[in-house]
Tab-separated table of C-alpha atoms in Angstrom:
chain	number	residue	atom	x	y	z
A	1	UNK	CA	123.151	96.577	92.649
A	2	UNK	CA	121.774	94.242	89.971
A	3	UNK	CA	118.091	93.249	90.193
A	4	UNK	CA	117.098	89.757	89.041
A	5	UNK	CA	113.395	88.846	88.857
A	6	UNK	CA	112.579	85.113	88.841
A	7	UNK	CA	109.203	84.615	87.136
A	8	UNK	CA	107.808	81.114	87.224
A	9	UNK	CA	105.348	78.561	88.539
A	10	UNK	CA	105.345	76.110	91.457
A	11	UNK	CA	108.974	75.140	90.874
A	12	UNK	CA	109.909	78.789	91.405
A	13	UNK	CA	107.477	79.135	94.292
A	14	UNK	CA	109.130	76.127	95.913
A	15	UNK	CA	106.211	73.684	96.121
A	16	UNK	CA	107.055	70.657	98.268
A	17	UNK	CA	105.392	67.534	96.799
A	18	UNK	CA	105.845	65.550	100.009
A	19	UNK	CA	103.347	67.631	101.997
A	20	UNK	CA	101.886	70.189	99.525
A	21	UNK	CA	103.676	72.914	101.479
A	22	UNK	CA	106.509	75.233	100.526
A	23	UNK	CA	110.240	74.743	100.918
A	24	UNK	CA	112.046	77.215	103.147
A	25	UNK	CA	113.561	80.330	101.587
A	26	UNK	CA	117.091	78.962	101.876
A	27	UNK	CA	116.046	75.761	100.065
A	28	UNK	CA	114.067	76.993	97.061
A	29	UNK	CA	116.214	78.011	94.111
A	30	UNK	CA	115.571	81.791	94.043
A	31	UNK	CA	116.496	81.995	97.711
A	32	UNK	CA	119.568	79.880	97.130
A	33	UNK	CA	120.447	82.073	94.139
A	34	UNK	CA	120.346	85.142	96.367
A	35	UNK	CA	122.631	83.496	98.893
A	36	UNK	CA	125.044	82.299	96.211
A	37	UNK	CA	125.271	85.690	94.493
A	38	UNK	CA	125.446	87.659	97.736
A	39	UNK	CA	123.383	90.610	98.887
A	40	UNK	CA	125.903	93.352	98.248
A	41	UNK	CA	125.786	93.296	94.461
A	42	UNK	CA	122.564	91.394	93.655
A	43	UNK	CA	118.898	91.583	94.614
A	44	UNK	CA	116.893	88.463	93.677
A	45	UNK	CA	113.104	88.806	93.515
A	46	UNK	CA	110.915	85.703	93.850
A	47	UNK	CA	107.811	85.765	91.648
A	48	UNK	CA	106.682	82.145	91.617
A	49	UNK	CA	103.006	81.138	91.563
A	50	UNK	CA	101.522	77.648	91.697
A	51	UNK	CA	99.770	76.628	88.443
A	52	UNK	CA	100.981	79.674	86.490
A	53	UNK	CA	100.963	79.151	82.712
A	54	UNK	CA	102.540	81.090	79.875
A	55	UNK	CA	99.311	82.612	78.519
A	56	UNK	CA	96.269	80.745	79.872
A	57	UNK	CA	93.786	81.690	82.525
A	58	UNK	CA	92.782	78.519	84.341
A	59	UNK	CA	89.053	78.133	85.060
A	60	UNK	CA	89.805	75.273	87.430
A	61	UNK	CA	91.612	77.644	89.796
A	62	UNK	CA	91.274	81.413	89.446
A	63	UNK	CA	92.006	84.304	87.106
A	64	UNK	CA	95.602	85.011	88.098
A	65	UNK	CA	97.344	82.060	86.439
A	66	UNK	CA	98.115	83.636	83.043
A	67	UNK	CA	101.789	84.557	83.038
A	68	UNK	CA	101.505	87.066	80.215
A	69	UNK	CA	98.549	88.829	81.847
A	70	UNK	CA	100.364	89.521	85.120
A	71	UNK	CA	103.855	90.065	83.743
A	72	UNK	CA	103.498	93.801	82.953
A	73	UNK	CA	102.479	94.564	86.553
A	74	UNK	CA	105.347	92.449	87.902
A	75	UNK	CA	107.882	94.245	85.724
A	76	UNK	CA	106.542	97.683	86.623
A	77	UNK	CA	106.621	96.770	90.312
A	78	UNK	CA	110.296	95.837	90.316
A	79	UNK	CA	111.834	98.249	87.795
A	80	UNK	CA	114.628	98.899	87.176
A	81	UNK	CA	115.270	95.239	86.338
A	82	UNK	CA	118.626	94.041	85.027
A	83	UNK	CA	117.637	90.419	84.335
A	84	UNK	CA	114.264	88.684	84.047
A	85	UNK	CA	114.409	84.892	84.427
A	86	UNK	CA	111.354	83.147	82.939
A	87	UNK	CA	110.708	79.469	83.670
A	88	UNK	CA	107.153	78.589	82.629
A	89	UNK	CA	105.509	75.987	80.431
A	90	UNK	CA	104.917	72.942	82.620
A	91	UNK	CA	101.319	73.862	83.463
A	92	UNK	CA	100.554	74.475	79.785
A	93	UNK	CA	100.915	70.697	79.362
A	94	UNK	CA	97.732	70.026	81.339
A	95	UNK	CA	95.149	68.064	79.402
A	96	UNK	CA	92.525	70.824	79.488
A	97	UNK	CA	94.675	73.219	77.442
A	98	UNK	CA	95.208	70.794	74.510
A	99	UNK	CA	98.602	72.353	73.727
A	100	UNK	CA	101.391	71.120	71.481
A	101	UNK	CA	105.027	71.940	72.270
A	102	UNK	CA	105.116	74.495	69.455
A	103	UNK	CA	102.081	76.254	70.952
A	104	UNK	CA	103.661	76.394	74.410
A	105	UNK	CA	106.798	77.860	72.837
A	106	UNK	CA	104.663	80.546	71.194
A	107	UNK	CA	103.409	81.412	74.648
A	108	UNK	CA	107.006	81.746	75.834
A	109	UNK	CA	107.756	83.978	72.856
A	110	UNK	CA	104.820	86.222	73.768
A	111	UNK	CA	106.156	86.485	77.329
A	112	UNK	CA	109.513	87.628	75.971
A	113	UNK	CA	107.913	90.145	73.614
A	114	UNK	CA	105.804	91.546	76.452
A	115	UNK	CA	108.784	91.755	78.812
A	116	UNK	CA	110.842	93.620	76.247
A	117	UNK	CA	108.116	96.123	75.471
A	118	UNK	CA	107.176	96.866	79.071
A	119	UNK	CA	110.716	97.024	80.459
A	120	UNK	CA	111.890	99.243	77.584
A	121	UNK	CA	108.969	101.616	78.111
A	122	UNK	CA	109.817	101.926	81.805
A	123	UNK	CA	113.593	102.156	81.375
A	124	UNK	CA	115.258	105.600	81.448
A	125	UNK	CA	117.361	104.717	78.399
A	126	UNK	CA	114.546	102.980	76.534
A	127	UNK	CA	116.371	99.644	76.534
A	128	UNK	CA	114.705	96.398	77.622
A	129	UNK	CA	116.075	94.296	80.455
A	130	UNK	CA	118.122	91.186	79.791
A	131	UNK	CA	115.986	88.040	79.633
A	132	UNK	CA	116.875	84.433	80.431
A	133	UNK	CA	114.379	81.887	79.082
A	134	UNK	CA	114.580	78.582	80.969
A	135	UNK	CA	113.122	75.374	79.568
A	136	UNK	CA	111.396	73.695	82.542
A	137	UNK	CA	112.423	70.345	84.024
A	138	UNK	CA	111.096	67.191	82.433
A	139	UNK	CA	107.944	65.525	83.691
A	140	UNK	CA	108.822	61.917	84.475
A	141	UNK	CA	106.949	58.607	84.609
A	142	UNK	CA	106.588	59.090	88.371
A	143	UNK	CA	103.765	61.475	87.475
A	144	UNK	CA	101.514	58.416	87.152
A	145	UNK	CA	101.728	57.749	90.891
A	146	UNK	CA	101.401	61.390	91.958
A	147	UNK	CA	98.538	63.703	92.818
A	148	UNK	CA	98.801	65.653	89.547
A	149	UNK	CA	98.357	62.776	87.104
A	150	UNK	CA	94.686	63.379	86.367
A	151	UNK	CA	95.435	66.959	85.303
A	152	UNK	CA	98.428	66.134	83.125
A	153	UNK	CA	98.074	62.536	81.931
A	154	UNK	CA	100.651	60.456	80.077
A	155	UNK	CA	100.761	62.991	77.265
A	156	UNK	CA	102.660	65.476	79.428
A	157	UNK	CA	105.479	63.000	79.971
A	158	UNK	CA	106.311	62.880	76.260
A	159	UNK	CA	105.393	66.510	75.622
A	160	UNK	CA	107.898	67.745	78.191
A	161	UNK	CA	110.689	66.099	76.210
A	162	UNK	CA	109.886	68.204	73.161
A	163	UNK	CA	109.928	71.557	74.869
A	164	UNK	CA	113.662	72.249	75.231
A	165	UNK	CA	114.365	72.401	71.509
A	166	UNK	CA	111.398	74.671	70.899
A	167	UNK	CA	112.461	76.990	73.723
A	168	UNK	CA	116.027	77.124	72.451
A	169	UNK	CA	114.701	78.228	69.064
A	170	UNK	CA	112.470	80.866	70.654
A	171	UNK	CA	115.396	82.226	72.663
A	172	UNK	CA	117.618	82.396	69.597
A	173	UNK	CA	114.960	84.061	67.447
A	174	UNK	CA	114.103	86.525	70.204
A	175	UNK	CA	117.705	87.439	70.969
A	176	UNK	CA	117.564	86.370	74.625
A	177	UNK	CA	119.585	83.993	76.779
A	178	UNK	CA	118.681	80.316	77.251
A	179	UNK	CA	119.133	77.649	79.911
A	180	UNK	CA	117.789	74.097	79.762
A	181	UNK	CA	116.719	72.991	83.246
A	182	UNK	CA	115.747	69.588	81.833
A	183	UNK	CA	119.450	68.801	81.443
A	184	UNK	CA	120.232	69.802	85.011
A	185	UNK	CA	117.576	68.449	87.346
A	186	UNK	CA	115.099	65.582	87.718
A	187	UNK	CA	111.776	66.018	89.534
A	188	UNK	CA	110.901	64.280	92.763
A	189	UNK	CA	109.839	60.620	92.512
A	190	UNK	CA	106.869	61.602	94.678
A	191	UNK	CA	105.035	63.195	91.744
A	192	UNK	CA	107.414	63.369	88.759
A	193	UNK	CA	106.779	67.093	88.465
A	194	UNK	CA	108.170	69.157	91.350
A	195	UNK	CA	111.788	69.550	92.359
A	196	UNK	CA	113.482	68.056	95.392
A	197	UNK	CA	115.649	70.176	97.696
A	198	UNK	CA	118.704	68.786	95.888
A	199	UNK	CA	117.139	69.797	92.573
A	200	UNK	CA	116.658	73.337	93.808
A	201	UNK	CA	120.307	73.449	94.849
A	202	UNK	CA	121.575	72.206	91.490
A	203	UNK	CA	119.349	74.642	89.605
A	204	UNK	CA	120.450	77.528	91.833
A	205	UNK	CA	124.109	76.757	91.204
A	206	UNK	CA	123.556	76.754	87.434
A	207	UNK	CA	121.463	79.922	87.644
A	208	UNK	CA	124.156	81.700	89.654
A	209	UNK	CA	126.806	80.906	87.068
A	210	UNK	CA	124.528	81.923	84.191
A	211	UNK	CA	123.298	85.125	85.821
A	212	UNK	CA	126.833	86.262	86.669
A	213	UNK	CA	127.922	85.670	83.067
A	214	UNK	CA	124.968	87.581	81.634
A	215	UNK	CA	125.220	90.548	83.971
A	216	UNK	CA	128.996	90.789	83.727
A	217	UNK	CA	128.887	91.183	79.968
A	218	UNK	CA	125.692	93.178	79.460
């Protein structure tokens, strides 16, 4: 059985912007991915957390938002891992972090480096797990009418459009796989940030195809 760990933020958690709740397991993309891949050959682990960043602790919430800080424990918990899917970066665009796209990409690169080191150290053969870096969905102009605008501001709308190219370069330089969610899905018009149920379905379908291809050839 192949183990796939999905490591992300609120769009992996399945945040529902219409009521600030959480989509059902069968709706959010990791749950859909499990159903699409089947339970006989694949085990999909959900590790989504609202407001998670690539590398930043967030003083406006609590101390558990830094993706790189918690990643080693997550990897050790679920080893052996065949594929780690990382989709983070949206929360790094918040105004309080003052980040450029290149800086966010450096955070993604550090996540990859950490994942390789920890998974290799815990692997019987000393080899790291496969890694799929996913550029997050765009943040749209609907952000201005949503509850998250004060945290992100207009800057995040343009910044999100720069991220895909930087992430693609990080993936290539790091020798990992890449998927651009910005080309696949559009956030909900409710807040311009979080996915709709249809968006989760589309992303899950693309993830299923990508994960099968990676794990068939690795």
